[in-house]
């Protein structure tokens, strides 16, 4: 057999062929899934009494179940609203706290500014006073 007659497979192709064999031997996920699912209700087996699947619940049981689930849903919605309200109240408290802090710091800054102004005015006044005294002493 000459070199040209040999099939030109790469190593990865051989590996993929092995994988293909494994896949063919094993059940696929879909087949496992199909085996586990209940029989699908189609038009045929509803109409055919031999293959028809009887409903699991009576109408009354189903109705009660729906009412129960609706009440549960309503309760959970109420809890959600309450927690939302609580978190909103908490955030309002936080906001108010920070607003209060901001207000306090602004007030404090205003007082500091006032004191600086008063100090500057007092300095100016004392300097004027000293200048007036010096001028008076120079005249006499």
PDB file of C-alpha atoms in Angstrom:
ATOM      1  CA  UNK A   1       0.000   0.000   0.000  1.00  0.00           C
ATOM      2  CA  UNK A   2       1.528   3.271  -1.064  1.00  0.00           C
ATOM      3  CA  UNK A   3       1.521   6.375   1.038  1.00  0.00           C
ATOM      4  CA  UNK A   4      -1.082   8.056  -1.180  1.00  0.00           C
ATOM      5  CA  UNK A   5      -3.623   5.250  -0.554  1.00  0.00           C
ATOM      6  CA  UNK A   6      -3.666   5.683   3.244  1.00  0.00           C
ATOM      7  CA  UNK A   7      -6.630   7.652   4.597  1.00  0.00           C
ATOM      8  CA  UNK A   8      -5.575  11.130   5.617  1.00  0.00           C
ATOM      9  CA  UNK A   9      -6.922  11.224   9.204  1.00  0.00           C
ATOM     10  CA  UNK A  10      -5.572  13.539  11.807  1.00  0.00           C
ATOM     11  CA  UNK A  11      -5.181  12.432  15.410  1.00  0.00           C
ATOM     12  CA  UNK A  12      -8.102  14.564  16.508  1.00  0.00           C
ATOM     13  CA  UNK A  13     -10.337  12.901  13.908  1.00  0.00           C
ATOM     14  CA  UNK A  14      -9.487   9.487  15.387  1.00  0.00           C
ATOM     15  CA  UNK A  15     -10.358  10.805  18.849  1.00  0.00           C
ATOM     16  CA  UNK A  16     -13.627  12.178  17.568  1.00  0.00           C
ATOM     17  CA  UNK A  17     -14.455   8.772  16.004  1.00  0.00           C
ATOM     18  CA  UNK A  18     -13.843   7.150  19.408  1.00  0.00           C
ATOM     19  CA  UNK A  19     -16.088   9.726  20.991  1.00  0.00           C
ATOM     20  CA  UNK A  20     -18.741   9.024  18.373  1.00  0.00           C
ATOM     21  CA  UNK A  21     -18.676   5.322  19.304  1.00  0.00           C
ATOM     22  CA  UNK A  22     -19.039   6.209  22.999  1.00  0.00           C
ATOM     23  CA  UNK A  23     -21.977   8.451  22.215  1.00  0.00           C
ATOM     24  CA  UNK A  24     -23.650   5.743  20.131  1.00  0.00           C
ATOM     25  CA  UNK A  25     -23.271   3.185  22.939  1.00  0.00           C
ATOM     26  CA  UNK A  26     -24.504   5.427  25.750  1.00  0.00           C
ATOM     27  CA  UNK A  27     -28.033   6.692  26.186  1.00  0.00           C
ATOM     28  CA  UNK A  28     -28.253  10.387  25.510  1.00  0.00           C
ATOM     29  CA  UNK A  29     -29.652  12.811  28.089  1.00  0.00           C
ATOM     30  CA  UNK A  30     -32.756  13.137  25.927  1.00  0.00           C
ATOM     31  CA  UNK A  31     -33.406   9.373  26.074  1.00  0.00           C
ATOM     32  CA  UNK A  32     -33.083   9.395  29.882  1.00  0.00           C
ATOM     33  CA  UNK A  33     -35.465  12.337  29.973  1.00  0.00           C
ATOM     34  CA  UNK A  34     -37.949  10.560  27.686  1.00  0.00           C
ATOM     35  CA  UNK A  35     -37.845   7.453  29.902  1.00  0.00           C
ATOM     36  CA  UNK A  36     -38.584   9.492  33.045  1.00  0.00           C
ATOM     37  CA  UNK A  37     -41.428  11.646  31.678  1.00  0.00           C
ATOM     38  CA  UNK A  38     -45.032  10.562  32.005  1.00  0.00           C
ATOM     39  CA  UNK A  39     -47.064   9.778  28.916  1.00  0.00           C
ATOM     40  CA  UNK A  40     -47.843  12.929  26.939  1.00  0.00           C
ATOM     41  CA  UNK A  41     -51.560  13.579  26.642  1.00  0.00           C
ATOM     42  CA  UNK A  42     -52.404  14.074  22.993  1.00  0.00           C
ATOM     43  CA  UNK A  43     -55.798  14.372  21.329  1.00  0.00           C
ATOM     44  CA  UNK A  44     -55.806  10.598  20.563  1.00  0.00           C
ATOM     45  CA  UNK A  45     -55.423   9.299  24.076  1.00  0.00           C
ATOM     46  CA  UNK A  46     -57.947  11.785  25.478  1.00  0.00           C
ATOM     47  CA  UNK A  47     -60.549  10.607  22.998  1.00  0.00           C
ATOM     48  CA  UNK A  48     -59.615   6.936  23.243  1.00  0.00           C
ATOM     49  CA  UNK A  49     -60.981   5.549  26.539  1.00  0.00           C
ATOM     50  CA  UNK A  50     -58.349   2.757  26.642  1.00  0.00           C
ATOM     51  CA  UNK A  51     -55.412   5.178  26.637  1.00  0.00           C
ATOM     52  CA  UNK A  52     -57.146   8.110  28.333  1.00  0.00           C
ATOM     53  CA  UNK A  53     -55.398   9.192  31.543  1.00  0.00           C
ATOM     54  CA  UNK A  54     -57.807  10.012  34.358  1.00  0.00           C
ATOM     55  CA  UNK A  55     -57.265  13.468  35.896  1.00  0.00           C
ATOM     56  CA  UNK A  56     -55.289  13.378  39.136  1.00  0.00           C
ATOM     57  CA  UNK A  57     -57.576  15.834  40.998  1.00  0.00           C
ATOM     58  CA  UNK A  58     -61.273  16.464  41.037  1.00  0.00           C
ATOM     59  CA  UNK A  59     -62.578  19.864  39.981  1.00  0.00           C
ATOM     60  CA  UNK A  60     -63.273  20.802  43.623  1.00  0.00           C
ATOM     61  CA  UNK A  61     -59.757  19.822  44.726  1.00  0.00           C
ATOM     62  CA  UNK A  62     -58.303  21.833  41.872  1.00  0.00           C
ATOM     63  CA  UNK A  63     -60.468  24.831  42.796  1.00  0.00           C
ATOM     64  CA  UNK A  64     -59.417  24.588  46.463  1.00  0.00           C
ATOM     65  CA  UNK A  65     -55.772  24.303  45.418  1.00  0.00           C
ATOM     66  CA  UNK A  66     -56.063  27.408  43.226  1.00  0.00           C
ATOM     67  CA  UNK A  67     -57.699  29.397  46.043  1.00  0.00           C
ATOM     68  CA  UNK A  68     -54.983  28.232  48.475  1.00  0.00           C
ATOM     69  CA  UNK A  69     -52.205  29.220  46.070  1.00  0.00           C
ATOM     70  CA  UNK A  70     -53.838  32.598  45.410  1.00  0.00           C
ATOM     71  CA  UNK A  71     -54.048  33.261  49.176  1.00  0.00           C
ATOM     72  CA  UNK A  72     -50.407  32.228  49.586  1.00  0.00           C
ATOM     73  CA  UNK A  73     -49.457  34.526  46.720  1.00  0.00           C
ATOM     74  CA  UNK A  74     -51.429  37.378  48.317  1.00  0.00           C
ATOM     75  CA  UNK A  75     -49.700  36.770  51.656  1.00  0.00           C
ATOM     76  CA  UNK A  76     -46.257  36.767  50.036  1.00  0.00           C
ATOM     77  CA  UNK A  77     -47.082  39.968  48.156  1.00  0.00           C
ATOM     78  CA  UNK A  78     -48.128  41.517  51.482  1.00  0.00           C
ATOM     79  CA  UNK A  79     -44.830  40.459  53.060  1.00  0.00           C
ATOM     80  CA  UNK A  80     -42.954  41.915  50.109  1.00  0.00           C
ATOM     81  CA  UNK A  81     -44.851  45.205  50.438  1.00  0.00           C
ATOM     82  CA  UNK A  82     -44.152  45.275  54.187  1.00  0.00           C
ATOM     83  CA  UNK A  83     -40.436  44.630  53.710  1.00  0.00           C
ATOM     84  CA  UNK A  84     -40.358  47.252  50.955  1.00  0.00           C
ATOM     85  CA  UNK A  85     -42.066  49.734  53.278  1.00  0.00           C
ATOM     86  CA  UNK A  86     -39.669  48.831  56.097  1.00  0.00           C
ATOM     87  CA  UNK A  87     -36.631  49.328  53.885  1.00  0.00           C
ATOM     88  CA  UNK A  88     -38.078  52.600  52.611  1.00  0.00           C
ATOM     89  CA  UNK A  89     -38.633  53.772  56.208  1.00  0.00           C
ATOM     90  CA  UNK A  90     -35.077  52.727  57.065  1.00  0.00           C
ATOM     91  CA  UNK A  91     -33.715  54.676  54.107  1.00  0.00           C
ATOM     92  CA  UNK A  92     -35.811  57.685  55.112  1.00  0.00           C
ATOM     93  CA  UNK A  93     -34.257  57.489  58.587  1.00  0.00           C
ATOM     94  CA  UNK A  94     -30.776  57.330  57.067  1.00  0.00           C
ATOM     95  CA  UNK A  95     -31.531  60.270  54.772  1.00  0.00           C
ATOM     96  CA  UNK A  96     -32.930  62.320  57.652  1.00  0.00           C
ATOM     97  CA  UNK A  97     -29.887  61.494  59.780  1.00  0.00           C
ATOM     98  CA  UNK A  98     -27.531  62.681  57.063  1.00  0.00           C
ATOM     99  CA  UNK A  99     -29.679  65.744  56.354  1.00  0.00           C
ATOM    100  CA  UNK A 100     -29.516  66.564  60.071  1.00  0.00           C
ATOM    101  CA  UNK A 101     -25.748  66.099  60.065  1.00  0.00           C
ATOM    102  CA  UNK A 102     -25.442  68.326  57.001  1.00  0.00           C
ATOM    103  CA  UNK A 103     -27.646  70.957  58.627  1.00  0.00           C
ATOM    104  CA  UNK A 104     -25.598  70.795  61.834  1.00  0.00           C
ATOM    105  CA  UNK A 105     -22.322  71.080  59.931  1.00  0.00           C
ATOM    106  CA  UNK A 106     -23.692  74.039  57.935  1.00  0.00           C
ATOM    107  CA  UNK A 107     -24.804  75.710  61.176  1.00  0.00           C
ATOM    108  CA  UNK A 108     -21.390  75.060  62.724  1.00  0.00           C
ATOM    109  CA  UNK A 109     -19.658  76.490  59.640  1.00  0.00           C
ATOM    110  CA  UNK A 110     -21.876  79.577  59.846  1.00  0.00           C
ATOM    111  CA  UNK A 111     -20.909  80.075  63.505  1.00  0.00           C
ATOM    112  CA  UNK A 112     -17.212  79.656  62.628  1.00  0.00           C
ATOM    113  CA  UNK A 113     -17.571  82.221  59.832  1.00  0.00           C
ATOM    114  CA  UNK A 114     -19.346  84.644  62.198  1.00  0.00           C
ATOM    115  CA  UNK A 115     -16.568  84.247  64.775  1.00  0.00           C
ATOM    116  CA  UNK A 116     -13.902  84.872  62.123  1.00  0.00           C
ATOM    117  CA  UNK A 117     -15.731  88.024  61.014  1.00  0.00           C
ATOM    118  CA  UNK A 118     -16.082  89.204  64.633  1.00  0.00           C
ATOM    119  CA  UNK A 119     -12.388  88.495  65.262  1.00  0.00           C
ATOM    120  CA  UNK A 120     -11.375  90.426  62.118  1.00  0.00           C
ATOM    121  CA  UNK A 121     -13.611  93.337  63.119  1.00  0.00           C
ATOM    122  CA  UNK A 122     -12.173  93.342  66.655  1.00  0.00           C
ATOM    123  CA  UNK A 123      -8.602  93.290  65.261  1.00  0.00           C
ATOM    124  CA  UNK A 124      -9.407  96.168  62.917  1.00  0.00           C
ATOM    125  CA  UNK A 125     -10.992  98.107  65.785  1.00  0.00           C
ATOM    126  CA  UNK A 126      -7.972  97.588  68.084  1.00  0.00           C
ATOM    127  CA  UNK A 127      -5.569  98.546  65.264  1.00  0.00           C
ATOM    128  CA  UNK A 128      -7.605 101.709  64.591  1.00  0.00           C
ATOM    129  CA  UNK A 129      -7.559 102.467  68.310  1.00  0.00           C
ATOM    130  CA  UNK A 130      -3.751 101.999  68.487  1.00  0.00           C
ATOM    131  CA  UNK A 131      -3.270 104.188  65.389  1.00  0.00           C
ATOM    132  CA  UNK A 132      -5.455 106.904  66.916  1.00  0.00           C
ATOM    133  CA  UNK A 133      -3.405 106.770  70.151  1.00  0.00           C
ATOM    134  CA  UNK A 134      -0.109 106.976  68.199  1.00  0.00           C
ATOM    135  CA  UNK A 135      -1.369 109.914  66.128  1.00  0.00           C
ATOM    136  CA  UNK A 136      -2.486 111.691  69.311  1.00  0.00           C
ATOM    137  CA  UNK A 137       0.908 111.074  70.964  1.00  0.00           C
ATOM    138  CA  UNK A 138       2.732 112.354  67.852  1.00  0.00           C
ATOM    139  CA  UNK A 139       0.688 115.568  67.892  1.00  0.00           C
ATOM    140  CA  UNK A 140       1.474 116.307  71.519  1.00  0.00           C
TER     141      UNK A 140
END
